[in-house]
Short mmCIF file of C-alpha atoms and ligand atoms in Angstrom, two decimals:
data_model
loop_
_atom_site.label_atom_id
_atom_site.label_comp_id
_atom_site.label_asym_id
_atom_site.label_seq_id
_atom_site.Cartn_x
_atom_site.Cartn_y
_atom_site.Cartn_z
CA UNK V 263 -56.86 71.71 31.76
CA UNK V 264 -53.27 72.69 30.91
CA UNK V 265 -52.81 73.01 34.66
CA UNK V 266 -53.73 69.36 35.06
CA UNK V 267 -51.34 68.28 32.32
CA UNK V 268 -48.55 70.28 33.96
CA UNK V 269 -49.23 68.94 37.42
CA UNK V 270 -49.32 65.39 36.08
CA UNK V 271 -45.98 65.96 34.31
CA UNK V 272 -44.40 67.34 37.49
CA UNK V 273 -45.54 64.34 39.50
CA UNK V 274 -44.35 61.93 36.84
CA UNK V 275 -40.86 63.42 36.87
CA UNK V 276 -40.84 63.39 40.67
CA UNK V 277 -41.85 59.70 40.72
CA UNK V 278 -39.09 58.93 38.19
CA UNK V 279 -36.42 60.67 40.29
CA UNK V 280 -37.58 58.77 43.36
CA UNK V 281 -37.48 55.49 41.41
CA UNK V 282 -33.92 56.03 40.15
CA UNK V 283 -32.72 56.83 43.67
CA UNK V 284 -34.51 53.78 45.10
CA UNK V 285 -33.24 51.51 42.31
CA UNK V 286 -29.65 52.41 43.21
CA UNK V 287 -30.37 52.11 46.94
CA UNK V 288 -32.02 48.72 46.52
CA UNK V 289 -29.27 47.41 44.22
CA UNK V 290 -31.38 47.04 41.07
CA UNK V 291 -28.89 49.44 39.50
CA UNK V 292 -25.17 49.35 40.22
CA UNK V 293 -21.81 48.04 39.08
CA UNK V 294 -23.27 44.59 38.41
CA UNK V 295 -26.53 45.81 36.89
CA UNK V 296 -25.31 48.65 34.77
CA UNK V 297 -28.46 49.24 32.72
CA UNK V 298 -32.16 48.74 33.52
CA UNK V 299 -35.54 49.71 32.15
CA UNK V 300 -38.00 51.23 34.63
CA UNK V 301 -41.78 51.40 34.12
CA UNK V 302 -44.06 53.75 36.04
CA UNK V 303 -47.16 51.67 36.82
CA UNK V 304 -49.17 54.63 38.09
CA UNK V 305 -48.33 56.63 34.98
CA UNK V 306 -49.50 53.81 32.71
CA UNK V 307 -52.80 53.65 34.60
CA UNK V 308 -53.19 57.43 34.27
CA UNK V 309 -52.70 57.29 30.49
CA UNK V 310 -55.20 54.43 30.17
CA UNK V 311 -57.75 56.42 32.17
CA UNK V 312 -57.09 59.54 30.09
CA UNK V 313 -57.72 57.54 26.90
CA UNK V 314 -61.00 56.10 28.19
CA UNK V 315 -62.37 59.40 29.47
CA UNK V 316 -61.31 61.37 26.37
CA UNK V 317 -63.47 59.23 24.08
CA UNK V 318 -66.30 58.77 26.59
CA UNK V 319 -66.57 62.56 26.61
CA UNK V 320 -67.23 62.81 22.85
CA UNK V 321 -69.06 59.57 21.98
CA UNK V 322 -72.84 59.18 22.20
CA UNK V 323 -73.72 57.36 25.45
CA UNK V 324 -73.74 53.58 25.02
CA UNK V 325 -71.40 53.56 21.98
CA UNK V 326 -69.44 50.28 22.05
CA UNK V 327 -65.72 51.10 22.32
CA UNK V 328 -62.62 48.92 22.32
CA UNK V 329 -59.29 50.58 22.98
CA UNK V 330 -56.80 47.94 21.79
CA UNK V 331 -53.20 48.65 22.81
CA UNK V 332 -50.77 48.12 19.91
CA UNK V 333 -48.69 45.34 21.50
CA UNK V 334 -45.67 46.12 19.33
CA UNK V 335 -45.15 49.33 21.34
CA UNK V 336 -44.44 47.36 24.55
CA UNK V 337 -44.48 43.59 24.08
CA UNK V 338 -44.36 42.71 27.78
CA UNK V 339 -46.95 40.42 29.37
CA UNK V 340 -47.21 42.36 32.68
CA UNK V 341 -47.81 45.59 30.76
CA UNK V 342 -50.60 43.94 28.76
CA UNK V 343 -52.12 42.58 31.99
CA UNK V 344 -52.03 46.02 33.63
CA UNK V 345 -53.70 47.58 30.60
CA UNK V 346 -56.27 44.76 30.50
CA UNK V 347 -57.12 45.55 34.12
CA UNK V 348 -57.58 49.17 32.99
CA UNK V 349 -60.08 48.07 30.35
CA UNK V 350 -57.68 48.18 27.40
CA UNK V 351 -57.47 45.31 24.88
CA UNK V 352 -54.70 44.31 22.47
CA UNK V 353 -53.91 44.93 18.82
CA UNK V 354 -51.57 42.15 17.68
CA UNK V 355 -49.60 41.72 14.47
CA UNK V 356 -47.80 38.38 14.77
CA UNK V 357 -48.19 34.95 16.39
CA UNK V 358 -45.80 36.11 19.12
CA UNK V 359 -47.84 39.20 19.95
CA UNK V 360 -51.05 37.17 19.98
CA UNK V 361 -49.43 34.70 22.38
CA UNK V 362 -48.34 37.57 24.66
CA UNK V 363 -51.87 39.00 24.73
CA UNK V 364 -53.30 35.58 25.56
CA UNK V 365 -50.66 35.02 28.26
CA UNK V 366 -51.74 38.33 29.78
CA UNK V 367 -55.35 37.16 29.86
CA UNK V 368 -56.66 39.55 27.20
CA UNK V 369 -59.87 37.93 25.92
CA UNK V 370 -60.40 37.25 22.20
CA UNK V 371 -63.26 39.76 22.15
CA UNK V 372 -60.77 42.48 23.15
CA UNK V 373 -58.15 41.47 20.58
CA UNK V 374 -57.61 42.71 17.01
CA UNK V 375 -55.24 41.10 14.47
CA UNK V 376 -53.74 43.47 11.90
CA UNK V 377 -50.46 42.25 10.39
CA UNK V 378 -49.72 42.82 6.69
CA UNK V 379 -48.42 39.24 6.21
CA UNK V 380 -50.84 36.88 7.96
CA UNK V 381 -50.42 33.22 7.00
CA UNK V 382 -53.38 30.87 6.44
CA UNK V 383 -52.61 29.20 9.78
CA UNK V 384 -52.67 32.54 11.65
CA UNK V 385 -55.96 33.52 10.01
CA UNK V 386 -57.50 30.13 10.85
CA UNK V 387 -56.41 30.43 14.49
CA UNK V 388 -57.76 33.99 14.77
CA UNK V 389 -61.14 33.00 13.36
CA UNK V 390 -61.31 29.92 15.57
CA UNK V 391 -60.65 32.12 18.62
CA UNK V 392 -63.10 34.84 17.55
CA UNK V 393 -60.46 37.56 17.25
CA UNK V 394 -61.24 40.56 15.03
CA UNK V 395 -59.29 40.54 11.76
CA UNK V 396 -58.73 43.32 9.25
CA UNK V 397 -57.81 41.99 5.82
CA UNK V 398 -54.90 43.91 4.36
CA UNK V 399 -55.42 43.19 0.67
CA UNK V 400 -57.56 41.30 -1.89
CA UNK V 401 -55.53 38.09 -1.63
CA UNK V 402 -56.00 38.01 2.13
CA UNK V 403 -59.72 38.60 1.69
CA UNK V 404 -59.85 35.51 -0.56
CA UNK V 405 -58.31 33.50 2.26
CA UNK V 406 -60.97 34.84 4.62
CA UNK V 407 -63.66 33.87 2.07
CA UNK V 408 -62.49 30.25 2.21
CA UNK V 409 -62.32 30.22 6.03
CA UNK V 410 -65.75 31.82 6.45
CA UNK V 411 -67.22 29.22 4.07
CA UNK V 412 -65.57 26.33 5.90
CA UNK V 413 -66.60 27.11 9.49
CA UNK V 414 -68.74 29.66 11.33
CA UNK V 415 -66.81 32.34 13.22
CA UNK V 416 -67.56 34.99 15.82
CA UNK V 417 -64.68 37.13 14.57
CA UNK V 418 -65.65 40.64 13.46
CA UNK V 419 -64.07 41.02 10.03
CA UNK V 420 -63.09 44.11 8.07
CA UNK V 421 -60.75 45.53 5.45
CA UNK V 422 -57.83 47.86 6.10
CA UNK V 423 -57.70 50.80 3.74
CA UNK V 424 -55.04 53.41 3.09
CA UNK V 425 -56.62 56.81 2.40
CA UNK V 426 -53.26 57.94 0.91
CA UNK V 427 -53.49 61.30 2.65
CA UNK V 428 -49.70 61.62 2.82
CA UNK V 429 -46.90 61.17 5.33
CA UNK V 430 -45.46 63.15 8.20
CA UNK V 431 -41.96 64.18 9.20
CA UNK V 432 -40.68 60.60 9.70
CA UNK V 433 -40.84 58.38 6.62
CA UNK V 434 -40.50 55.07 8.46
CA UNK V 435 -43.63 55.68 10.56
CA UNK V 436 -45.79 57.23 7.82
CA UNK V 437 -48.41 54.64 6.87
CA UNK V 438 -50.72 56.63 4.59
CA UNK V 439 -48.32 57.58 1.81
CA UNK V 440 -49.08 57.02 -1.87
CA UNK V 441 -47.11 53.76 -1.99
CA UNK V 442 -47.40 52.53 1.62
CA UNK V 443 -47.28 48.75 2.01
CA UNK V 444 -50.37 48.78 4.26
CA UNK V 445 -53.98 48.18 3.33
CA UNK V 446 -55.92 48.79 0.12
CA UNK V 447 -54.71 52.03 -1.48
CA UNK V 448 -58.03 53.84 -1.86
CA UNK V 449 -57.04 56.42 -4.47
CA UNK V 450 -55.53 53.88 -6.87
CA UNK V 451 -57.56 53.40 -10.00
CA UNK V 452 -60.57 51.17 -9.37
CA UNK V 453 -59.64 50.54 -5.72
CA UNK V 454 -62.56 52.38 -4.09
CA UNK V 455 -65.04 50.61 -6.36
CA UNK V 456 -63.40 47.31 -5.52
CA UNK V 457 -63.72 47.94 -1.77
CA UNK V 458 -67.38 48.93 -2.05
CA UNK V 459 -68.07 45.81 -4.16
CA UNK V 460 -66.17 43.60 -1.71
CA UNK V 461 -68.52 44.69 1.11
CA UNK V 462 -71.63 44.38 -1.08
CA UNK V 463 -70.72 40.76 -1.85
CA UNK V 464 -69.85 39.86 1.73
CA UNK V 465 -72.53 40.66 4.31
CA UNK V 466 -70.14 39.38 7.00
CA UNK V 467 -67.70 42.27 6.50
CA UNK V 468 -68.78 44.60 9.28
CA UNK V 469 -65.72 46.70 10.06
CA UNK V 470 -63.54 49.21 8.28
CA UNK V 471 -59.98 49.90 9.41
CA UNK V 472 -57.33 52.54 8.78
CA UNK V 473 -54.20 53.44 10.73
CA UNK V 474 -52.94 56.50 8.96
CA UNK V 475 -49.82 57.36 10.84
CA UNK V 476 -47.63 57.40 13.88
CA UNK V 477 -44.92 59.60 15.38
CA UNK V 478 -44.33 62.62 13.15
CA UNK V 479 -47.87 62.85 11.76
CA UNK V 480 -49.68 66.09 12.67
CA UNK V 481 -52.99 65.66 14.49
CA UNK V 482 -54.94 67.32 11.68
CA UNK V 483 -53.64 64.75 9.19
CA UNK V 484 -54.59 61.89 11.52
CA UNK V 485 -58.10 63.33 11.75
CA UNK V 486 -58.28 63.63 7.96
CA UNK V 487 -57.47 59.92 7.67
CA UNK V 488 -60.33 59.12 10.06
CA UNK V 489 -62.67 61.43 8.13
CA UNK V 490 -61.88 59.65 4.85
CA UNK V 491 -62.44 56.26 6.45
CA UNK V 492 -65.78 57.40 7.90
CA UNK V 493 -66.86 58.78 4.50
CA UNK V 494 -66.07 55.45 2.86
CA UNK V 495 -68.10 53.55 5.48
CA UNK V 496 -71.04 55.87 4.87
CA UNK V 497 -70.73 55.29 1.12
CA UNK V 498 -70.65 51.51 1.55
CA UNK V 499 -73.60 51.46 3.93
CA UNK V 500 -75.61 53.70 1.58
CA UNK V 501 -74.77 51.40 -1.34
CA UNK V 502 -75.89 48.23 0.43
CA UNK V 503 -78.87 50.00 1.98
CA UNK V 504 -78.20 49.02 5.61
CA UNK V 505 -75.74 49.62 8.46
CA UNK V 506 -73.51 46.70 7.36
CA UNK V 507 -70.36 48.39 8.63
CA UNK V 508 -71.16 48.77 12.31
CA UNK V 509 -67.70 49.52 13.68
CA UNK V 510 -64.84 51.79 12.61
CA UNK V 511 -61.29 50.96 13.64
CA UNK V 512 -59.36 54.25 13.50
CA UNK V 513 -55.93 52.85 14.40
CA UNK V 514 -53.50 54.60 16.73
CA UNK V 515 -50.68 56.98 15.98
CA UNK V 516 -51.08 59.81 18.48
CA UNK V 517 -47.62 61.43 18.52
CA UNK V 518 -45.60 61.77 21.72
CA UNK V 519 -43.79 64.86 23.01
CA UNK V 520 -40.15 63.76 23.24
CA UNK V 521 -38.96 67.36 23.73
CA UNK V 522 -40.41 67.96 27.21
CA UNK V 523 -42.15 66.38 30.17
CA UNK V 524 -45.74 67.36 29.33
CA UNK V 525 -48.12 64.98 27.56
CA UNK V 526 -48.86 66.65 24.23
CA UNK V 527 -51.03 66.30 22.32
CA UNK V 528 -53.46 64.76 24.81
CA UNK V 529 -56.09 62.13 24.05
CA UNK V 530 -58.69 64.72 25.04
CA UNK V 531 -57.49 67.10 22.33
CA UNK V 532 -57.50 64.38 19.66
CA UNK V 533 -60.96 63.15 20.67
CA UNK V 534 -62.34 66.72 20.56
CA UNK V 535 -60.77 67.28 17.14
CA UNK V 536 -62.37 64.07 15.85
CA UNK V 537 -65.75 65.10 17.29
CA UNK V 538 -65.42 68.43 15.47
CA UNK V 539 -64.15 67.14 12.12
CA UNK V 540 -66.00 63.80 11.98
CA UNK V 541 -69.16 64.32 14.04
CA UNK V 542 -70.85 61.25 12.47
CA UNK V 543 -68.17 59.04 14.02
CA UNK V 544 -69.36 60.05 17.48
CA UNK V 545 -73.11 60.00 16.85
CA UNK V 546 -73.64 56.45 18.09
CA UNK V 547 -74.21 54.80 14.70
CA UNK V 548 -70.77 53.19 14.74
CA UNK V 549 -68.89 51.29 17.38
CA UNK V 550 -65.29 52.44 17.75
CA UNK V 551 -61.96 50.61 17.94
CA UNK V 552 -58.70 52.45 18.60
CA UNK V 553 -55.14 51.07 18.49
CA UNK V 554 -52.86 53.45 20.36
CA UNK V 555 -49.36 52.25 21.21
CA UNK V 556 -46.62 54.82 21.76
CA UNK V 557 -48.89 57.41 23.38
CA UNK V 558 -49.98 54.96 26.12
CA UNK V 559 -46.48 53.89 27.19
CA UNK V 560 -43.68 56.19 26.00
CA UNK V 561 -43.81 58.67 28.89
CA UNK V 562 -43.79 55.92 31.50
CA UNK V 563 -40.50 54.22 30.69
CA UNK V 564 -36.92 55.20 31.50
CA UNK V 565 -33.65 53.54 30.62
CA UNK V 566 -31.06 54.16 33.31
CA UNK V 567 -27.41 53.33 32.66
CA UNK V 568 -24.27 53.62 34.72
CA UNK V 569 -21.45 55.82 33.49
CA UNK V 570 -18.56 53.36 33.23
CA UNK V 571 -16.02 55.96 32.14
CA UNK V 572 -15.87 59.70 31.66
CA UNK V 573 -13.30 60.78 29.10
CA UNK V 574 -12.37 63.46 26.60
CA UNK V 575 -11.72 63.26 22.90
CA UNK V 576 -10.87 66.19 20.65
CA UNK V 577 -11.89 68.53 23.44
CA UNK V 578 -15.36 66.88 23.74
CA UNK V 579 -16.48 65.36 27.05
CA UNK V 580 -17.82 61.83 26.60
CA UNK V 581 -19.73 59.77 29.15
CA UNK V 582 -19.39 56.10 28.19
CA UNK V 583 -22.53 54.39 29.51
CA UNK V 584 -24.21 50.99 29.19
CA UNK V 585 -27.21 52.22 27.20
CA UNK V 586 -26.80 52.55 23.47
CA UNK V 587 -28.02 50.96 20.29
CA UNK V 588 -29.25 47.79 22.07
CA UNK V 589 -31.95 49.71 23.97
CA UNK V 590 -32.37 52.87 21.84
CA UNK V 591 -31.99 51.52 18.33
CA UNK V 592 -34.06 54.15 16.55
CA UNK V 593 -32.32 57.03 18.27
CA UNK V 594 -28.84 55.71 17.55
CA UNK V 595 -29.47 54.98 13.88
CA UNK V 596 -31.70 58.01 13.18
CA UNK V 597 -30.75 60.61 15.81
CA UNK V 598 -32.32 63.48 13.88
CA UNK V 599 -35.77 61.87 13.84
CA UNK V 600 -35.72 60.32 17.33
CA UNK V 601 -33.90 62.62 19.80
CA UNK V 602 -34.29 61.60 23.46
CA UNK V 603 -34.13 63.72 26.59
CA UNK V 604 -31.31 62.69 28.91
CA UNK V 605 -31.35 63.19 32.69
CA UNK V 606 -28.18 63.12 34.79
CA UNK V 607 -28.08 61.42 38.21
CA UNK V 608 -25.19 61.07 40.65
CA UNK V 609 -23.74 57.81 41.98
CA UNK V 610 -26.53 57.61 44.58
CA UNK V 611 -29.21 58.14 41.96
CA UNK V 612 -29.94 61.76 42.94
CA UNK V 613 -30.58 64.35 40.22
CA UNK V 614 -27.29 66.10 39.42
CA UNK V 615 -27.24 69.87 39.71
CA UNK V 616 -25.73 72.08 36.99
CA UNK V 617 -23.95 73.99 35.61
CA UNK V 618 -24.38 72.21 32.33
CA UNK V 619 -21.54 71.35 29.99
CA UNK V 620 -21.67 70.08 26.44
CA UNK V 621 -21.00 66.35 26.22
CA UNK V 622 -21.72 63.16 24.32
CA UNK V 623 -23.59 60.35 26.04
CA UNK V 624 -22.24 57.19 24.44
CA UNK V 625 -23.36 53.58 24.53
CA UNK V 626 -21.32 50.39 24.99
CA UNK V 627 -21.46 49.12 21.39
CA UNK V 628 -18.41 48.99 19.15
CA UNK V 629 -19.24 51.50 16.47
CA UNK V 630 -18.68 55.23 16.49
CA UNK V 631 -22.32 56.19 16.01
CA UNK V 632 -23.46 54.46 19.20
CA UNK V 633 -24.50 57.68 20.94
CA UNK V 634 -27.65 58.35 22.98
CA UNK V 635 -27.01 62.08 22.64
CA UNK V 636 -24.38 64.10 20.86
CA UNK V 637 -23.15 67.51 21.96
CA UNK V 638 -25.84 67.80 24.64
CA UNK V 639 -25.68 70.36 27.47
CA UNK V 640 -26.06 68.40 30.74
CA UNK V 641 -24.68 68.50 34.26
CA UNK V 642 -21.22 66.91 33.90
CA UNK V 643 -21.50 63.10 34.01
CA UNK V 644 -18.68 61.48 35.98
CA UNK V 645 -17.60 57.88 36.42
CA UNK V 646 -20.16 56.04 38.58
CA UNK V 647 -22.99 58.49 37.81
CA UNK V 648 -26.13 57.46 35.94
CA UNK V 649 -27.58 58.73 32.66
CA UNK V 650 -31.27 58.22 32.01
CA UNK V 651 -32.92 58.21 28.60
CA UNK V 652 -36.44 59.52 29.15
CA UNK V 653 -39.73 58.70 27.41
CA UNK V 654 -38.44 55.26 26.43
CA UNK V 655 -41.47 53.21 27.53
CA UNK V 656 -42.49 52.38 23.95
CA UNK V 657 -40.34 51.00 21.11
CA UNK V 658 -37.11 51.30 23.14
CA UNK V 659 -35.88 49.04 25.94
CA UNK V 660 -38.54 46.44 25.32
CA UNK V 661 -37.22 46.19 21.74
CA UNK V 662 -33.78 44.79 22.34
CA UNK V 663 -31.32 44.76 19.48
CA UNK V 664 -28.62 42.19 20.14
CA UNK V 665 -25.64 44.14 18.74
CA UNK V 666 -22.31 43.00 20.28
CA UNK V 667 -24.30 40.23 22.04
CA UNK V 668 -25.24 42.79 24.67
CA UNK V 669 -27.63 41.16 27.15
CA UNK V 670 -31.24 42.31 27.45
CA UNK V 671 -31.50 44.45 30.59
CA UNK V 672 -33.92 43.73 33.39
CA UNK V 673 -37.16 45.69 33.36
CA UNK V 674 -38.77 46.70 36.65
CA UNK V 675 -42.11 48.31 37.34
CA UNK V 676 -42.30 50.83 40.16
CA UNK V 677 -44.96 52.48 42.27
CA UNK V 678 -45.06 54.45 45.52
CA UNK V 679 -44.96 51.92 48.39
CA UNK V 680 -47.39 53.89 50.55
CA UNK V 681 -44.73 54.58 53.20
CA UNK V 682 -42.81 57.29 51.40
CA UNK V 683 -40.63 54.85 49.47
CA UNK V 684 -40.72 53.05 46.15
CA UNK V 685 -41.76 49.44 45.51
CA UNK V 686 -40.39 47.52 42.52
CA UNK V 687 -41.62 44.43 40.69
CA UNK V 688 -39.75 42.43 38.06
CA UNK V 689 -41.40 42.82 34.65
CA UNK V 690 -38.66 41.01 32.73
CA UNK V 691 -35.58 39.31 34.19
CA UNK V 692 -32.22 40.50 32.89
CA UNK V 693 -30.92 38.08 30.28
CA UNK V 694 -28.04 35.90 31.52
CA UNK V 695 -24.85 35.35 29.55
CA UNK V 696 -25.71 31.63 29.40
CA UNK V 697 -28.96 32.61 27.67
CA UNK V 698 -27.04 34.79 25.22
CA UNK V 699 -24.89 31.75 24.31
CA UNK V 700 -27.94 29.47 24.03
CA UNK V 701 -29.76 31.93 21.76
CA UNK V 702 -26.67 32.21 19.60
CA UNK V 703 -26.49 28.55 18.58
CA UNK V 704 -24.65 27.33 21.68
CA UNK V 705 -26.29 23.90 21.36
CA UNK V 706 -25.12 23.59 17.75
CA UNK V 707 -21.44 24.48 18.15
CA UNK V 708 -20.22 21.92 15.57
CA UNK V 709 -23.11 22.40 13.15
CA UNK V 710 -20.91 23.97 10.48
CA UNK V 711 -17.65 22.11 11.01
CA UNK V 712 -19.39 18.74 10.60
CA UNK V 713 -21.47 19.85 7.62
CA UNK V 714 -20.28 18.10 4.44
CA UNK V 715 -21.77 17.62 1.02
CA UNK V 716 -22.53 13.89 0.56
CA UNK V 717 -19.39 12.12 -0.73
CA UNK V 718 -17.00 15.03 -0.06
CA UNK V 719 -14.27 14.96 2.59
C1 LIG A 5 -48.06 50.41 14.99
C2 LIG A 5 -49.52 50.35 14.83
C3 LIG A 5 -50.35 50.98 15.74
C4 LIG A 5 -49.83 51.81 16.90
O1 LIG A 5 -49.16 52.95 16.48
P1 LIG A 5 -48.64 54.00 17.59
O2 LIG A 5 -47.96 55.05 16.78
O3 LIG A 5 -47.70 53.27 18.47
O4 LIG A 5 -49.83 54.50 18.31
C5 LIG A 5 -51.71 50.84 15.59
N1 LIG A 5 -52.24 50.13 14.56
C6 LIG A 5 -51.46 49.52 13.64
C7 LIG A 5 -52.10 48.75 12.55
C8 LIG A 5 -50.09 49.62 13.74
O5 LIG A 5 -49.31 49.03 12.82
#
């Protein structure tokens, strides 16, 4: 098993090296395209297959399963289409994400809506389309009451709960803390009773949802969140005397190994842990929905940036590149929580040999903290070389942050071309400077100079 994981990791890093070299050779990367995002299409398919087989292996035969990709992790239509082709649906949390899923052809029956701030119009649209909705709180459930009364819907409906099992090592991605903004806080006084009563009064509530964490949450804690959710469903079904809750949505949150190439933990390990700790979940009495994001995409994306200048400051070597806060926002603002591996390539896109020297890998933005890596031992990066930030396929280059009006880089998918080379496909065009101006109020240049209070001069 570990052998397989290792072999897969070796091949993934080999494919990435080939892609960087081919991107330089084919001109996708160069002086005029100084930063790009690359997506490994084969790797994404492998992760999707690993997810499917991991749960198939532990669930009773015939259990209905929907793996819904958390669109926020990689909001790119071609990615959603690829995952759809691999049998993966979409978990959406805004009108934009829903529109992306629909543009990718993800059917309503494979879509789940989960945002904490759904408007009446969004809820109405979701129910009209037949998309599954998890109500976040009592006020949202009242809105669903009104909609369900006013028109029939095919949407499976549920409530999101927060088992309040505690957070992990990263506060911003810990969703099951005592005071988390998500879901109904189960351990608050009267809350559990309220949830049970809400189901008893509404025979159309057939799902129960919890997403108890993300990067930084240990696997055991994730499993505990699922166990608590399962126990609540059992309690509700016992109270109403029938299998009213027929599907459990266990969220996503599998952490990603940013420290090395290997996939760890694997879906297989998580699924086995769930089967051990929550056997009733796998017994065939409940359908299953999952919502993994980061773990499906992170390992399959790479930001590659040209080294514009190599300099020294206070005795420190600094490679000034074109990838910084605009494509690696979390890492730049919270480097302790989100360290990224950096790979060094030469001007032809070939892996650079050692010996390693300590250096900073800086971004293009105009503030001192704009560093991809600080004091990192790497083969010396010279002017014209390339620095790659690895494992950036989720929540990185697809999440542009427009600091300094830096343009969104192009994103290209790659795959072996069958003849020993690499084929590329455009996933997202690079943003043009004209588009930057247009998105920055270019059509409203005199909006403020011509704005006057009535009667003033
Ligand atoms: C963000 C999110 C996910 C996905 O989390 P990952 O850590 O990317 O797997 C799943 N469900 C909900 C409700 C989320 O908010």
